[in-house]
Amino acid sequence: MIRPARLISLLVAAVALSLATAVPAFAQPRLTESTPKQNARLGRPPQTVRLCFNEPIARSGGGDYTLSLARAGGGTVPLSASPSEDGTCLDVRPSWPQEATGSYTLFWMVRQEQGGQSLSGSLTFTVAPPSPPDVLRLALLTTASVAGAAAVALVLTLIRRSIGYEPHRPRAEAESESLVGHH
């Protein structure tokens, strides 16, 4: 008959052995970072759009990843792509049209390097020139600055006159007038 302590030891050893030799389960890949960010507004088209994942993706490109860059007004932008050295990122290089302003969506599908699970998604961004300066705001700031400078000049003039300081009159002329007034 097997004693309970020995039975428990055998069960613990069996569980440990099964855990040590278990084939790891592959999690579904997920997007961890993108450049540009989702819904970004860019002043010019990016040379490279980068998608990074939590684990390596299949690198052959022969059906392991699919990409399409669509323009909001219709049509697609030709592109090329290559995975990073460690396989966790995909660098997409669009061949931008001459006039590249507009909204774009990069549709992508990648397959996991080990396990073969796939993930798909999209990344939307806008290419637009920088917004023009706010003319009304600039005019108000300029007016406020000029008014402030004028107020400071007026206060300094009033102080100068109240203490009798006249910088435009030569000193010798001011002294002779004071002597003439005392005789």
GROMACS .gro file of C-alpha atoms in nm:
model
  183
    1MET     CA    1   0.000   0.000   0.000
    2ILE     CA    2   0.127   0.348  -0.089
    3ARG     CA    3   0.144   0.592   0.195
    4PRO     CA    4  -0.034   0.933   0.155
    5ALA     CA    5   0.292   1.131   0.175
    6ARG     CA    6   0.442   0.924  -0.107
    7LEU     CA    7   0.123   0.962  -0.314
    8ILE     CA    8   0.133   1.340  -0.276
    9SER     CA    9   0.501   1.344  -0.377
   10LEU     CA   10   0.423   1.144  -0.691
   11LEU     CA   11   0.134   1.375  -0.784
   12VAL     CA   12   0.347   1.688  -0.737
   13ALA     CA   13   0.624   1.536  -0.950
   14ALA     CA   14   0.375   1.443  -1.225
   15VAL     CA   15   0.226   1.795  -1.233
   16ALA     CA   16   0.572   1.954  -1.238
   17LEU     CA   17   0.681   1.726  -1.523
   18SER     CA   18   0.369   1.803  -1.728
   19LEU     CA   19   0.415   2.179  -1.679
   20ALA     CA   20   0.783   2.164  -1.771
   21THR     CA   21   0.720   1.978  -2.097
   22ALA     CA   22   0.403   2.159  -2.202
   23VAL     CA   23   0.406   2.330  -2.540
   24PRO     CA   24   0.359   2.703  -2.483
   25ALA     CA   25   0.029   2.843  -2.602
   26PHE     CA   26   0.072   3.124  -2.852
   27ALA     CA   27  -0.117   3.440  -2.778
   28GLN     CA   28  -0.278   3.628  -3.060
   29PRO     CA   29  -0.053   3.904  -3.190
   30ARG     CA   30  -0.158   4.259  -3.107
   31LEU     CA   31  -0.049   4.602  -3.223
   32THR     CA   32   0.154   4.775  -2.950
   33GLU     CA   33   0.270   5.091  -3.129
   34SER     CA   34   0.236   5.278  -3.456
   35THR     CA   35   0.412   5.573  -3.615
   36PRO     CA   36   0.226   5.790  -3.690
   37LYS     CA   37  -0.028   5.745  -3.413
   38GLN     CA   38  -0.394   5.671  -3.487
   39ASN     CA   39  -0.577   5.985  -3.615
   40ALA     CA   40  -0.253   6.189  -3.626
   41ARG     CA   41  -0.245   6.512  -3.827
   42LEU     CA   42   0.086   6.546  -4.012
   43GLY     CA   43   0.232   6.850  -4.186
   44ARG     CA   44   0.385   6.630  -4.458
   45PRO     CA   45   0.354   6.266  -4.562
   46PRO     CA   46   0.567   6.026  -4.355
   47GLN     CA   47   0.851   5.848  -4.534
   48THR     CA   48   0.781   5.535  -4.329
   49VAL     CA   49   0.473   5.412  -4.146
   50ARG     CA   50   0.576   5.171  -3.869
   51LEU     CA   51   0.354   4.907  -3.709
   52CYS     CA   52   0.494   4.723  -3.403
   53PHE     CA   53   0.350   4.411  -3.245
   54ASN     CA   54   0.384   4.229  -2.913
   55GLU     CA   55   0.561   3.935  -3.078
   56PRO     CA   56   0.735   3.852  -3.407
   57ILE     CA   57   0.522   3.834  -3.718
   58ALA     CA   58   0.582   3.608  -4.018
   59ARG     CA   59   0.838   3.776  -4.241
   60SER     CA   60   0.810   3.625  -4.586
   61GLY     CA   61   0.542   3.860  -4.716
   62GLY     CA   62   0.405   3.577  -4.930
   63GLY     CA   63   0.062   3.598  -4.772
   64ASP     CA   64   0.200   3.640  -4.421
   65TYR     CA   65   0.114   4.009  -4.422
   66THR     CA   66  -0.115   4.216  -4.641
   67LEU     CA   67  -0.114   4.594  -4.668
   68SER     CA   68  -0.320   4.854  -4.851
   69LEU     CA   69  -0.299   5.233  -4.816
   70ALA     CA   70  -0.629   5.391  -4.921
   71ARG     CA   71  -0.692   5.760  -4.984
   72ALA     CA   72  -1.018   5.904  -4.847
   73GLY     CA   73  -1.121   6.044  -5.188
   74GLY     CA   74  -1.065   5.706  -5.351
   75GLY     CA   75  -0.771   5.516  -5.486
   76THR     CA   76  -0.473   5.353  -5.323
   77VAL     CA   77  -0.111   5.453  -5.278
   78PRO     CA   78   0.159   5.211  -5.398
   79LEU     CA   79   0.384   5.091  -5.117
   80SER     CA   80   0.658   4.853  -5.016
   81ALA     CA   81   0.714   4.693  -4.676
   82SER     CA   82   0.976   4.506  -4.481
   83PRO     CA   83   0.983   4.360  -4.130
   84SER     CA   84   1.232   4.482  -3.871
   85GLU     CA   85   1.533   4.265  -3.788
   86ASP     CA   86   1.366   4.117  -3.479
   87GLY     CA   87   1.038   4.069  -3.666
   88THR     CA   88   0.821   4.264  -3.423
   89CYS     CA   89   0.775   4.571  -3.647
   90LEU     CA   90   0.669   4.622  -4.006
   91ASP     CA   91   0.805   4.928  -4.191
   92VAL     CA   92   0.576   5.047  -4.469
   93ARG     CA   93   0.714   5.290  -4.730
   94PRO     CA   94   0.443   5.459  -4.939
   95SER     CA   95   0.515   5.610  -5.281
   96TRP     CA   96   0.328   5.935  -5.218
   97PRO     CA   97   0.154   6.120  -5.502
   98GLN     CA   98   0.270   6.471  -5.594
   99GLU     CA   99  -0.026   6.623  -5.407
  100ALA     CA  100  -0.039   6.413  -5.090
  101THR     CA  101  -0.275   6.616  -4.870
  102GLY     CA  102  -0.577   6.426  -4.749
  103SER     CA  103  -0.688   6.151  -4.516
  104TYR     CA  104  -0.536   5.803  -4.546
  105THR     CA  105  -0.611   5.463  -4.396
  106LEU     CA  106  -0.354   5.184  -4.388
  107PHE     CA  107  -0.535   4.849  -4.379
  108TRP     CA  108  -0.312   4.568  -4.257
  109MET     CA  109  -0.320   4.198  -4.179
  110VAL     CA  110  -0.025   4.014  -4.025
  111ARG     CA  111   0.030   3.651  -3.934
  112GLN     CA  112   0.209   3.536  -3.622
  113GLU     CA  113   0.554   3.386  -3.686
  114GLN     CA  114   0.486   3.086  -3.460
  115GLY     CA  115   0.135   2.954  -3.433
  116GLY     CA  116   0.007   3.120  -3.749
  117GLN     CA  117  -0.268   3.327  -3.589
  118SER     CA  118  -0.354   3.643  -3.777
  119LEU     CA  119  -0.447   3.994  -3.676
  120SER     CA  120  -0.587   4.272  -3.888
  121GLY     CA  121  -0.662   4.636  -3.832
  122SER     CA  122  -0.631   4.985  -3.973
  123LEU     CA  123  -0.443   5.304  -3.904
  124THR     CA  124  -0.590   5.639  -4.010
  125PHE     CA  125  -0.397   5.966  -4.036
  126THR     CA  126  -0.425   6.297  -4.219
  127VAL     CA  127  -0.163   6.483  -4.420
  128ALA     CA  128  -0.239   6.856  -4.424
  129PRO     CA  129  -0.033   7.174  -4.428
  130PRO     CA  130   0.003   7.345  -4.091
  131SER     CA  131  -0.288   7.567  -3.995
  132PRO     CA  132  -0.239   7.933  -4.081
  133PRO     CA  133  -0.172   8.167  -3.790
  134ASP     CA  134  -0.475   8.309  -3.612
  135VAL     CA  135  -0.471   8.665  -3.751
  136LEU     CA  136  -0.729   8.802  -3.504
  137ARG     CA  137  -0.533   8.668  -3.208
  138LEU     CA  138  -0.208   8.816  -3.340
  139ALA     CA  139  -0.380   9.153  -3.397
  140LEU     CA  140  -0.518   9.156  -3.042
  141LEU     CA  141  -0.179   9.069  -2.894
  142THR     CA  142  -0.011   9.344  -3.097
  143THR     CA  143  -0.274   9.600  -2.996
  144ALA     CA  144  -0.244   9.505  -2.630
  145SER     CA  145   0.136   9.532  -2.646
  146VAL     CA  146   0.125   9.877  -2.809
  147ALA     CA  147  -0.138   9.999  -2.561
  148GLY     CA  148   0.071   9.871  -2.270
  149ALA     CA  149   0.383  10.045  -2.400
  150ALA     CA  150   0.187  10.372  -2.448
  151ALA     CA  151   0.052  10.352  -2.092
  152VAL     CA  152   0.403  10.302  -1.951
  153ALA     CA  153   0.533  10.599  -2.154
  154LEU     CA  154   0.247  10.822  -2.030
  155VAL     CA  155   0.306  10.727  -1.665
  156LEU     CA  156   0.681  10.794  -1.697
  157THR     CA  157   0.612  11.133  -1.860
  158LEU     CA  158   0.375  11.233  -1.579
  159ILE     CA  159   0.627  11.129  -1.314
  160ARG     CA  160   0.904  11.321  -1.489
  161ARG     CA  161   0.693  11.639  -1.505
  162SER     CA  162   0.578  11.608  -1.144
  163ILE     CA  163   0.938  11.608  -1.020
  164GLY     CA  164   1.035  11.891  -1.255
  165TYR     CA  165   1.281  11.698  -1.465
  166GLU     CA  166   1.311  11.848  -1.815
  167PRO     CA  167   1.571  11.657  -2.016
  168HIS     CA  168   1.530  11.882  -2.325
  169ARG     CA  169   1.659  12.198  -2.161
  170PRO     CA  170   2.036  12.236  -2.135
  171ARG     CA  171   2.159  12.249  -1.777
  172ALA     CA  172   2.343  12.583  -1.812
  173GLU     CA  173   2.029  12.755  -1.941
  174ALA     CA  174   1.827  12.619  -1.651
  175GLU     CA  175   2.083  12.752  -1.396
  176SER     CA  176   2.098  13.103  -1.552
  177GLU     CA  177   1.720  13.131  -1.538
  178SER     CA  178   1.724  13.042  -1.173
  179LEU     CA  179   1.989  13.310  -1.106
  180VAL     CA  180   1.795  13.574  -1.297
  181GLY     CA  181   1.484  13.502  -1.098
  182HIS     CA  182   1.665  13.562  -0.759
  183HIS     CA  183   1.808  13.909  -0.822
   0.00000   0.00000   0.00000
